[in-house]
PDB file of C-alpha atoms in Angstrom:
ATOM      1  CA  UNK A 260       4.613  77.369  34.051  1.00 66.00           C
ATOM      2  CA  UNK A 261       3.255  73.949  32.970  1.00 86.00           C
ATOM      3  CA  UNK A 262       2.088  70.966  34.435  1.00 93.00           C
ATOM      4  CA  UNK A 263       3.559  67.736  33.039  1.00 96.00           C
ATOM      5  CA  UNK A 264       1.575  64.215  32.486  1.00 97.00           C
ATOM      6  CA  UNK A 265       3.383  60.594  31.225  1.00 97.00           C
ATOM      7  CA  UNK A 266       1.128  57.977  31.275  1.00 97.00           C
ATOM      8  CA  UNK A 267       2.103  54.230  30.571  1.00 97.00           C
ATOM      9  CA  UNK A 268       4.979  55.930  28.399  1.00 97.00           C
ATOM     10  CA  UNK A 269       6.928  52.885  26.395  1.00 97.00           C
ATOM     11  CA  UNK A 270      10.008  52.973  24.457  1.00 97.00           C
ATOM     12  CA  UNK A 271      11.655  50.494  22.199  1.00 95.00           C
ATOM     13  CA  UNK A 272      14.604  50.317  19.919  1.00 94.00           C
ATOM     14  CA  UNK A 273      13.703  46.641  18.002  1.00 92.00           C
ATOM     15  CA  UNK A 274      13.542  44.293  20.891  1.00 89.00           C
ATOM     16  CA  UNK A 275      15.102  45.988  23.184  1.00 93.00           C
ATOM     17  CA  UNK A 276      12.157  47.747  25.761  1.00 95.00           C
ATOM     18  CA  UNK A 277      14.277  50.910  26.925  1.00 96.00           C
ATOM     19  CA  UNK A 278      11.440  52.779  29.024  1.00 97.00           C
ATOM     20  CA  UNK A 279       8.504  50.488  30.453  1.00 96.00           C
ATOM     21  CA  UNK A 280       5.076  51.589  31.175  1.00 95.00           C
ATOM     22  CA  UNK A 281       6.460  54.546  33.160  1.00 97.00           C
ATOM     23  CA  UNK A 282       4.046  56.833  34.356  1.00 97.00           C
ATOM     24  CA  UNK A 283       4.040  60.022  36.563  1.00 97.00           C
ATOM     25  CA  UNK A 284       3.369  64.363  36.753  1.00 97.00           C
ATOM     26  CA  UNK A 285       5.106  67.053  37.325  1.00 97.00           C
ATOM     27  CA  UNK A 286       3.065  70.449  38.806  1.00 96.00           C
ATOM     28  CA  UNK A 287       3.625  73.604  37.400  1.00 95.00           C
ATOM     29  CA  UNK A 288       6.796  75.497  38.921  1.00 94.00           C
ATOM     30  CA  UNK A 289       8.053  71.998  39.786  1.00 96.00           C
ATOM     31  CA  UNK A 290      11.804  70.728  39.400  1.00 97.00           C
ATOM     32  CA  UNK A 291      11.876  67.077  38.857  1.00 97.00           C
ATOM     33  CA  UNK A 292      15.286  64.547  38.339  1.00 96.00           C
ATOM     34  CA  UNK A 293      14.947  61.611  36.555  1.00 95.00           C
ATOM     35  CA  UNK A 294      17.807  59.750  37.969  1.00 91.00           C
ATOM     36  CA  UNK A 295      19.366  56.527  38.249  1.00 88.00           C
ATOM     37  CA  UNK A 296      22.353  54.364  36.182  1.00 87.00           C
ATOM     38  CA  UNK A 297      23.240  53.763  33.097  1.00 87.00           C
ATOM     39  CA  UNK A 298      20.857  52.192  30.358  1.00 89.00           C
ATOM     40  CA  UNK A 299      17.846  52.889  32.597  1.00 92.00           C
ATOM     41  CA  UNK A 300      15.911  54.795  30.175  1.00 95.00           C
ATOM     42  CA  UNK A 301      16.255  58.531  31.332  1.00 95.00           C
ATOM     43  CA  UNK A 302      17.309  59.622  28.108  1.00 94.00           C
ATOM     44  CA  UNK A 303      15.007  57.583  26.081  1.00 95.00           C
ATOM     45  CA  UNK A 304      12.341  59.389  28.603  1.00 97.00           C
ATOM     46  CA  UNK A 305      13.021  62.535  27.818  1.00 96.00           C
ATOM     47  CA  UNK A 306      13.244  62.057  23.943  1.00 95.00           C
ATOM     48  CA  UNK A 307      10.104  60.154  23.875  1.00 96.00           C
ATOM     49  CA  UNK A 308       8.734  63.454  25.900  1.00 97.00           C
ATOM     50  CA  UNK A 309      10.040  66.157  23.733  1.00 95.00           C
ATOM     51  CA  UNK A 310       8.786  63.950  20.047  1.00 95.00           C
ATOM     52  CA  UNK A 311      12.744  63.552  19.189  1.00 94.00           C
ATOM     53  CA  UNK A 312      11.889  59.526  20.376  1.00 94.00           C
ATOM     54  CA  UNK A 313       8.746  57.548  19.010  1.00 93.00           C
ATOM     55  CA  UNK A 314       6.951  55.833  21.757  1.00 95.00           C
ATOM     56  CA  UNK A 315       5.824  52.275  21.853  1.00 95.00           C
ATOM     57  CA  UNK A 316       3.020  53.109  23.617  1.00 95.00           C
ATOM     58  CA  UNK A 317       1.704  55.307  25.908  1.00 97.00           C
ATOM     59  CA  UNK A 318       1.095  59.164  25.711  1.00 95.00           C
ATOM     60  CA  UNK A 319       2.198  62.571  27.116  1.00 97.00           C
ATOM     61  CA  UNK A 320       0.254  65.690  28.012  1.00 96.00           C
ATOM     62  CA  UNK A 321       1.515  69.095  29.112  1.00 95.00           C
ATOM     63  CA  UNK A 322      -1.358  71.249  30.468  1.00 94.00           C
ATOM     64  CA  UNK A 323      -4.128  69.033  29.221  1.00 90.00           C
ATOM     65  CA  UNK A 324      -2.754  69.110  25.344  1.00 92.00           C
ATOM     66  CA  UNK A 325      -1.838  65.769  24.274  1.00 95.00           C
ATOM     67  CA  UNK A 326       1.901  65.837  23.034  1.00 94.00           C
ATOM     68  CA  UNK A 327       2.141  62.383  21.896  1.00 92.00           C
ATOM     69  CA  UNK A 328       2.462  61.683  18.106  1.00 90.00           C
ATOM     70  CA  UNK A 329       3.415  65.654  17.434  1.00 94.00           C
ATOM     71  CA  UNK A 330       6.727  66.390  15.673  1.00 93.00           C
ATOM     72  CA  UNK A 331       9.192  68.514  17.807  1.00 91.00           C
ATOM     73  CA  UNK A 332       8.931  71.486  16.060  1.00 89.00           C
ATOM     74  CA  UNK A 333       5.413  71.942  17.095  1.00 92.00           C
ATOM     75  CA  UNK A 334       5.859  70.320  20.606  1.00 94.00           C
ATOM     76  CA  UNK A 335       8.409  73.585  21.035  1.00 90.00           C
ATOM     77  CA  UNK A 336       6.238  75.980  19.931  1.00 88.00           C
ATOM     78  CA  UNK A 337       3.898  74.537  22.477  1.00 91.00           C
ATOM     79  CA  UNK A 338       6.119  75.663  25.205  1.00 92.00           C
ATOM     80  CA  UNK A 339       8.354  72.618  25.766  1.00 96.00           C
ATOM     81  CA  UNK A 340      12.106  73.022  25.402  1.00 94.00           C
ATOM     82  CA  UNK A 341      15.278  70.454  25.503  1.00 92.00           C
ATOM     83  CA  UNK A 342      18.493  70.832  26.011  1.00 93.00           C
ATOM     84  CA  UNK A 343      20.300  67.615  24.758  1.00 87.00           C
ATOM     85  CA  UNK A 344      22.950  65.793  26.291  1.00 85.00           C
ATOM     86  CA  UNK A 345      26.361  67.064  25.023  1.00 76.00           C
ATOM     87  CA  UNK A 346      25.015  70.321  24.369  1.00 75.00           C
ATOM     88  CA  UNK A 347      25.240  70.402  20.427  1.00 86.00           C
ATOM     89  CA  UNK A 348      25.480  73.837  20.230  1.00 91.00           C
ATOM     90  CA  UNK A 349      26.354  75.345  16.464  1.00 90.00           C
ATOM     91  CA  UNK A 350      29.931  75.424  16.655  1.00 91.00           C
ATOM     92  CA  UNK A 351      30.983  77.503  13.691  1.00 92.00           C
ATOM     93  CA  UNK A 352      28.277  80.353  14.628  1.00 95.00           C
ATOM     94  CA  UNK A 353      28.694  82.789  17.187  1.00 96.00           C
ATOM     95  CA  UNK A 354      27.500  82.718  20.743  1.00 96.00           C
ATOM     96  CA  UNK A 355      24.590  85.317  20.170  1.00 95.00           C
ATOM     97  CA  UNK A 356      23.515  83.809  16.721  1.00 95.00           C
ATOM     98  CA  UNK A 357      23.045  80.519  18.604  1.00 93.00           C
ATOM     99  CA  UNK A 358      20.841  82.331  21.202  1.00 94.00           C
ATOM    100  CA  UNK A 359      18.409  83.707  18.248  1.00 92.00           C
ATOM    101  CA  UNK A 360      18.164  80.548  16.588  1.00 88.00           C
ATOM    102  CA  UNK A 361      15.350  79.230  18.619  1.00 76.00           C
ATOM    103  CA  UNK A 362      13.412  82.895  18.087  1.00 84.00           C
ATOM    104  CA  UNK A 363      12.591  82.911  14.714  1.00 73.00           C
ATOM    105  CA  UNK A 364       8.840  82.097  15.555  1.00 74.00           C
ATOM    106  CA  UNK A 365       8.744  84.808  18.124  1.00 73.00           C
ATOM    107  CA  UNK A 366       6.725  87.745  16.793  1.00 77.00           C
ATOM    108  CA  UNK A 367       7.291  89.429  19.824  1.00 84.00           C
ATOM    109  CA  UNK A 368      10.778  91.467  19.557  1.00 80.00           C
ATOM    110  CA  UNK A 369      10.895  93.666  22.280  1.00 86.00           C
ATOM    111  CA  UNK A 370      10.178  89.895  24.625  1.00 87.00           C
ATOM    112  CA  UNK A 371      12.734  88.423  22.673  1.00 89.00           C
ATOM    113  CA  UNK A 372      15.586  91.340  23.110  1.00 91.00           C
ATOM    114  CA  UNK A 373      14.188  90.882  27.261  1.00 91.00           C
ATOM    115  CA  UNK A 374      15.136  87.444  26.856  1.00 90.00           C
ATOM    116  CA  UNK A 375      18.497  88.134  25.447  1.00 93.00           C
ATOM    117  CA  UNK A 376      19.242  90.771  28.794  1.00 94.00           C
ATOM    118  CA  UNK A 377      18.273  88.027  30.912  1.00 92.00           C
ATOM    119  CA  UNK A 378      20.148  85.161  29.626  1.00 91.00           C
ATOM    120  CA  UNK A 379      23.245  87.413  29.183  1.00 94.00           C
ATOM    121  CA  UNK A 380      22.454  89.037  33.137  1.00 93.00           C
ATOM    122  CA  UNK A 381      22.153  84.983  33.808  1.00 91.00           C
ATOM    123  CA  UNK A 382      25.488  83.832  32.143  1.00 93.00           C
ATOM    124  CA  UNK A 383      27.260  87.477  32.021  1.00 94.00           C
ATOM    125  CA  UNK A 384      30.516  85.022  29.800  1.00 94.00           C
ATOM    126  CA  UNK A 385      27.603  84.742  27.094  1.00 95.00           C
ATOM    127  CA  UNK A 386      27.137  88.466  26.721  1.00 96.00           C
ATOM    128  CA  UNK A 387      31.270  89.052  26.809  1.00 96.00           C
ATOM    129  CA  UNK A 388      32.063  85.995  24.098  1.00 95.00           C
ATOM    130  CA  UNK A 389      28.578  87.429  22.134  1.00 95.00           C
ATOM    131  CA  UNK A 390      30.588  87.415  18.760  1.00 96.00           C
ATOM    132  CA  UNK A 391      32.783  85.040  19.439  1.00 95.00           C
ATOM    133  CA  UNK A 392      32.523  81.493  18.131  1.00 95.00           C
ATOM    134  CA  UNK A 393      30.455  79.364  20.118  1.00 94.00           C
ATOM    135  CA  UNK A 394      33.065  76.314  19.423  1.00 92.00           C
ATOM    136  CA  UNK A 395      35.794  78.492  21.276  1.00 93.00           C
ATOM    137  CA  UNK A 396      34.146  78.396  24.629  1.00 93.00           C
ATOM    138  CA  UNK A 397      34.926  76.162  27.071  1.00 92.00           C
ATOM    139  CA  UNK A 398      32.241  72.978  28.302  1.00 91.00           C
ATOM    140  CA  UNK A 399      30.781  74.780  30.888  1.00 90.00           C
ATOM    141  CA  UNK A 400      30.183  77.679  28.835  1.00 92.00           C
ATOM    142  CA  UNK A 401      28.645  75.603  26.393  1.00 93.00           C
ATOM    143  CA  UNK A 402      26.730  73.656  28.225  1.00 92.00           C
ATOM    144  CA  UNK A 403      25.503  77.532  30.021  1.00 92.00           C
ATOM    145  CA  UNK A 404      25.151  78.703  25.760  1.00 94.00           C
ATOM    146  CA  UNK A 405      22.735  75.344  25.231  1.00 93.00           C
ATOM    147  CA  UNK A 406      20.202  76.499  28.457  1.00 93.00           C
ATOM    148  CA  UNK A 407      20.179  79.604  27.256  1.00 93.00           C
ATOM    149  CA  UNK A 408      19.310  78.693  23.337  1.00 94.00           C
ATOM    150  CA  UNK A 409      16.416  76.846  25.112  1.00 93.00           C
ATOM    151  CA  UNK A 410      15.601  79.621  27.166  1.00 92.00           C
ATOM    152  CA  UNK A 411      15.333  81.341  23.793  1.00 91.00           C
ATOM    153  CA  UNK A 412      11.962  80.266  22.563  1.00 90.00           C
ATOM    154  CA  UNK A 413      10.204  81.366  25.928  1.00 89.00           C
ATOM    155  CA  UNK A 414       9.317  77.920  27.085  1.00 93.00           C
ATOM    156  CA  UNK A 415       7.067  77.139  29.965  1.00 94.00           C
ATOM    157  CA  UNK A 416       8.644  73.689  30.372  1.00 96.00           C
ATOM    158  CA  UNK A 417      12.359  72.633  29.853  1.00 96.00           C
ATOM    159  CA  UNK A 418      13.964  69.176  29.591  1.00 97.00           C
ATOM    160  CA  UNK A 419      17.649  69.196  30.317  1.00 95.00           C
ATOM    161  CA  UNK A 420      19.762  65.731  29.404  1.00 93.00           C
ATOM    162  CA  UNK A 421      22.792  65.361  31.545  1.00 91.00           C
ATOM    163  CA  UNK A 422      23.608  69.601  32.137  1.00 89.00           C
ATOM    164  CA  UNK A 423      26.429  68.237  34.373  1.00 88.00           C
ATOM    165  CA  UNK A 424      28.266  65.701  31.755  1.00 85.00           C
ATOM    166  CA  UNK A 425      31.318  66.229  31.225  1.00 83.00           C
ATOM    167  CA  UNK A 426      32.174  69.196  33.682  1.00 84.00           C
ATOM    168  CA  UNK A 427      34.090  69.941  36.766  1.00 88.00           C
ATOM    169  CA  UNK A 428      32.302  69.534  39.822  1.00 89.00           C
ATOM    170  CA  UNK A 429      32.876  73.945  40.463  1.00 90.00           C
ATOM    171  CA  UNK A 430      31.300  74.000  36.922  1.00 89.00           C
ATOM    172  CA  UNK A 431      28.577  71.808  37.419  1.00 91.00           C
ATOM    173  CA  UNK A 432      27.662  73.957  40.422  1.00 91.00           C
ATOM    174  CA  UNK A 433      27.714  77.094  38.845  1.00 91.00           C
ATOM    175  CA  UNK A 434      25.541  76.038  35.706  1.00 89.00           C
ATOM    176  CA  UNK A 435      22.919  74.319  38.508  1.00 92.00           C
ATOM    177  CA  UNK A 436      23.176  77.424  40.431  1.00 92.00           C
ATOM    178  CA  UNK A 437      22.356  79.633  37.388  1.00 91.00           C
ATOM    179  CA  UNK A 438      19.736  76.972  36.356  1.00 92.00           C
ATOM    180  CA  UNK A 439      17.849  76.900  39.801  1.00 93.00           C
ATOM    181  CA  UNK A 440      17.980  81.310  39.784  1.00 92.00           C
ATOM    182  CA  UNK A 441      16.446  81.449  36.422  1.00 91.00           C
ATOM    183  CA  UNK A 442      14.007  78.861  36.963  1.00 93.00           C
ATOM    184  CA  UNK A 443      12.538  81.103  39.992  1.00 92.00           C
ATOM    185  CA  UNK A 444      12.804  84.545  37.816  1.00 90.00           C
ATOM    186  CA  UNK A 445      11.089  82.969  34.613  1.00 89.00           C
ATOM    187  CA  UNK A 446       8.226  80.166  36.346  1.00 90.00           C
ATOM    188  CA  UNK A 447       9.611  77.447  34.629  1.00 94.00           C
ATOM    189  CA  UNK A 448       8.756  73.506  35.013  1.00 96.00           C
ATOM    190  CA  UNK A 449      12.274  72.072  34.683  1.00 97.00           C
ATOM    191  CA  UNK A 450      12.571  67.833  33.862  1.00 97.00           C
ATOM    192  CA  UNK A 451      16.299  67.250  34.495  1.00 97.00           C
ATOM    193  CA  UNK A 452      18.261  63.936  33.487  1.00 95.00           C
ATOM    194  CA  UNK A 453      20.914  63.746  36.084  1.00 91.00           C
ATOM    195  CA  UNK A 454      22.914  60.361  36.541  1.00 82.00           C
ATOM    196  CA  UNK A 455      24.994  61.843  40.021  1.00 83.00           C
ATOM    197  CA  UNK A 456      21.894  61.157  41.791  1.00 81.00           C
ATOM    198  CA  UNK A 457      23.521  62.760  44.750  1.00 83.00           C
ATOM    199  CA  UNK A 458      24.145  65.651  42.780  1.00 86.00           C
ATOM    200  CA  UNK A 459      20.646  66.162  42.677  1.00 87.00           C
ATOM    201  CA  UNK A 460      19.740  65.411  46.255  1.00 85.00           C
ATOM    202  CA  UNK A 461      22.520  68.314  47.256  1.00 87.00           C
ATOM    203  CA  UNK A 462      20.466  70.546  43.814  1.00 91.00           C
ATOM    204  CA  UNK A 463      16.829  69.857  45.410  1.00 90.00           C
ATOM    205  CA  UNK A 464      13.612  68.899  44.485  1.00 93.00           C
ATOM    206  CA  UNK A 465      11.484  66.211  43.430  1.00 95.00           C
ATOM    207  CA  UNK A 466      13.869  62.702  42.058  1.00 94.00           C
ATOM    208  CA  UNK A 467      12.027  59.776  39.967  1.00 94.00           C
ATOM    209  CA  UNK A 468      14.715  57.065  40.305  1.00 92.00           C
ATOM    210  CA  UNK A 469      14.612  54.761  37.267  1.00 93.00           C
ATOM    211  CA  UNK A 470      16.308  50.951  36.778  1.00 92.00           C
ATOM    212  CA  UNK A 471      16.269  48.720  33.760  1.00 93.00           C
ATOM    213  CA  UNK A 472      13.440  50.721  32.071  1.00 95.00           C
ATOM    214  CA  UNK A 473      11.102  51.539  34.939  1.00 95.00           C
ATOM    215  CA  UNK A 474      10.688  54.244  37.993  1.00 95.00           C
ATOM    216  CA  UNK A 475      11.508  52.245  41.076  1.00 91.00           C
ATOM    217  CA  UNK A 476      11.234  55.233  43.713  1.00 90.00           C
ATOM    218  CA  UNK A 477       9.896  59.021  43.442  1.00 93.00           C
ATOM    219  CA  UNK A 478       9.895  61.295  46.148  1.00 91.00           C
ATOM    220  CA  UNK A 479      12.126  64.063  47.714  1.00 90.00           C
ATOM    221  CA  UNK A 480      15.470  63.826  45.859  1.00 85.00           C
ATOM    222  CA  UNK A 481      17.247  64.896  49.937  1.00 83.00           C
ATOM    223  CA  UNK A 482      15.308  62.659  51.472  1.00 80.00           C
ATOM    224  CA  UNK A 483      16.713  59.916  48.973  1.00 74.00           C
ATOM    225  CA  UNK A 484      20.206  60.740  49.840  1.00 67.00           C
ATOM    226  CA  UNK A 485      19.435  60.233  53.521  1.00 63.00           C
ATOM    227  CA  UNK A 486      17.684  56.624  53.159  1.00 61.00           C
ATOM    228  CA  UNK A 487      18.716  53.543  50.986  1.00 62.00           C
ATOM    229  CA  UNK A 488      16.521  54.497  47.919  1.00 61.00           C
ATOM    230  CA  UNK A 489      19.505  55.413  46.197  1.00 63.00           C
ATOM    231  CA  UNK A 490      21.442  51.583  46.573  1.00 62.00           C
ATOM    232  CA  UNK A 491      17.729  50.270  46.400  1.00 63.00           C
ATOM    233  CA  UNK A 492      17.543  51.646  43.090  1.00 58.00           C
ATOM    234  CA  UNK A 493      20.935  51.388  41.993  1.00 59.00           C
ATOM    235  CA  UNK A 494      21.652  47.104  42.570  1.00 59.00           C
ATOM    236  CA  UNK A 495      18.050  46.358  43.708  1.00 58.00           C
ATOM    237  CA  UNK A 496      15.909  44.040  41.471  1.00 55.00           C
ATOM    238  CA  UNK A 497      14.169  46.156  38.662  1.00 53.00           C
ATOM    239  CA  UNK A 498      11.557  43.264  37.801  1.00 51.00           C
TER     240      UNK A 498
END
């Protein structure tokens, strides 16, 4: 597990201020949505998080260690791990030789064929389509072969960008499902971009509801569904 801190995080792409002074922190073991419409940062968020996004301003710590200013690669082997939106999975490799791409710093072996048992026990379509082409399996499977690459390098906290884009509602619930089992066996801190902010109310946990750049509400993603947080933050004024 790992505990998660943003402070005064900013964002920009020329003049445009995607993400604005956002702040919050996410305990160990805890599953947090960032939620909310289009263009109102999450994405920019979680790549300024995971190093794949220069921040304005601002910095990010996970267990005390300062993450800010790092290059990905070392932010991973740190024990942070994204899955990007649209999976981007290697298309013309296999299913398996996906999964060990993310291992090659691992000196571990024996943790790292563990790993492989429990993603495949996880997603049991991984372990049948192993040799197969990873560009032959469906969206869901894809998007189930892109969590499990990031499961791969034994994180202790995992950013996931959109898992549900794309996907029919029965396959969104199945990958969440899977998601929300694996998150209990391993301990993991999971940061999940999810634009259906119902979706996440039904999922469960912790939503950070974000407009035009900013959080506008964080709390208990059911008790969001129940109130008006959700219109509030969806055609309220972000200023």
């Amino acid at each position: 597990m790992a505990k998660l801190g943003v402070f005064d995080l900013a964002v920009r792409y020329g003049k445009l201020l995607a993400v604005k002074d956002v702040s919050f922190a996410v305990a160990e073991g805890e599953r947090l949505f960032v939620s909310g419409p289009n263009g109102a940062g999450k994405s920019s968020l979680l790549g300024a998080i995971c190093g794949a996004v220069r921040a304005a301003h601002g910095r990010v710590e996970m267990d005390g260690d300062i993450l800010s200013g790092r290059a990905p690669e070392e932010i991973a082997r740190r024990g942070l791990s994204m899955v990007p939106e649209g999976r981007r999975i290697f298309a013309g490799l296999t299913v398996r030789e996906n999964l060990m791409i993310g291992t090659g710093q691992r000196r571990d072996r024996a943790a790292v064929a563990d790993d492989l048992e429990t993603v495949y026990d996880a997603f049991p379509i991984l372990r049948e389509r192993a040799h197969a082409n990873a560009g032959a399996l469906s969206g869901g499977q894809q998007q189930m072969l892109a969590i499990s690459r990031a499961l791969m390098t034994n994180p202790k906290l995992m950013l996931v960008d959109e898992p549900s884009l794309g996907l029919a509602p029965k396959v969104v619930d199945e990958v969440y499902e899977r998601l929300c089992a694996l998150q209990a066996l391993r301990g993991l801190t999971l940061v999940i971009v999810e634009q259906s902010s119902t979706r996440a109310a039904r999922v469960g946990g912790r939503m950070l509801l974000m407009r035009g750049g900013r959080v506008v509400a964080d709390g208990d993603a059911t008790a969001f569904a129940a109130g008006d947080l959700l219109a509030e933050a969806y055609f309220g004024d972000p200023s």
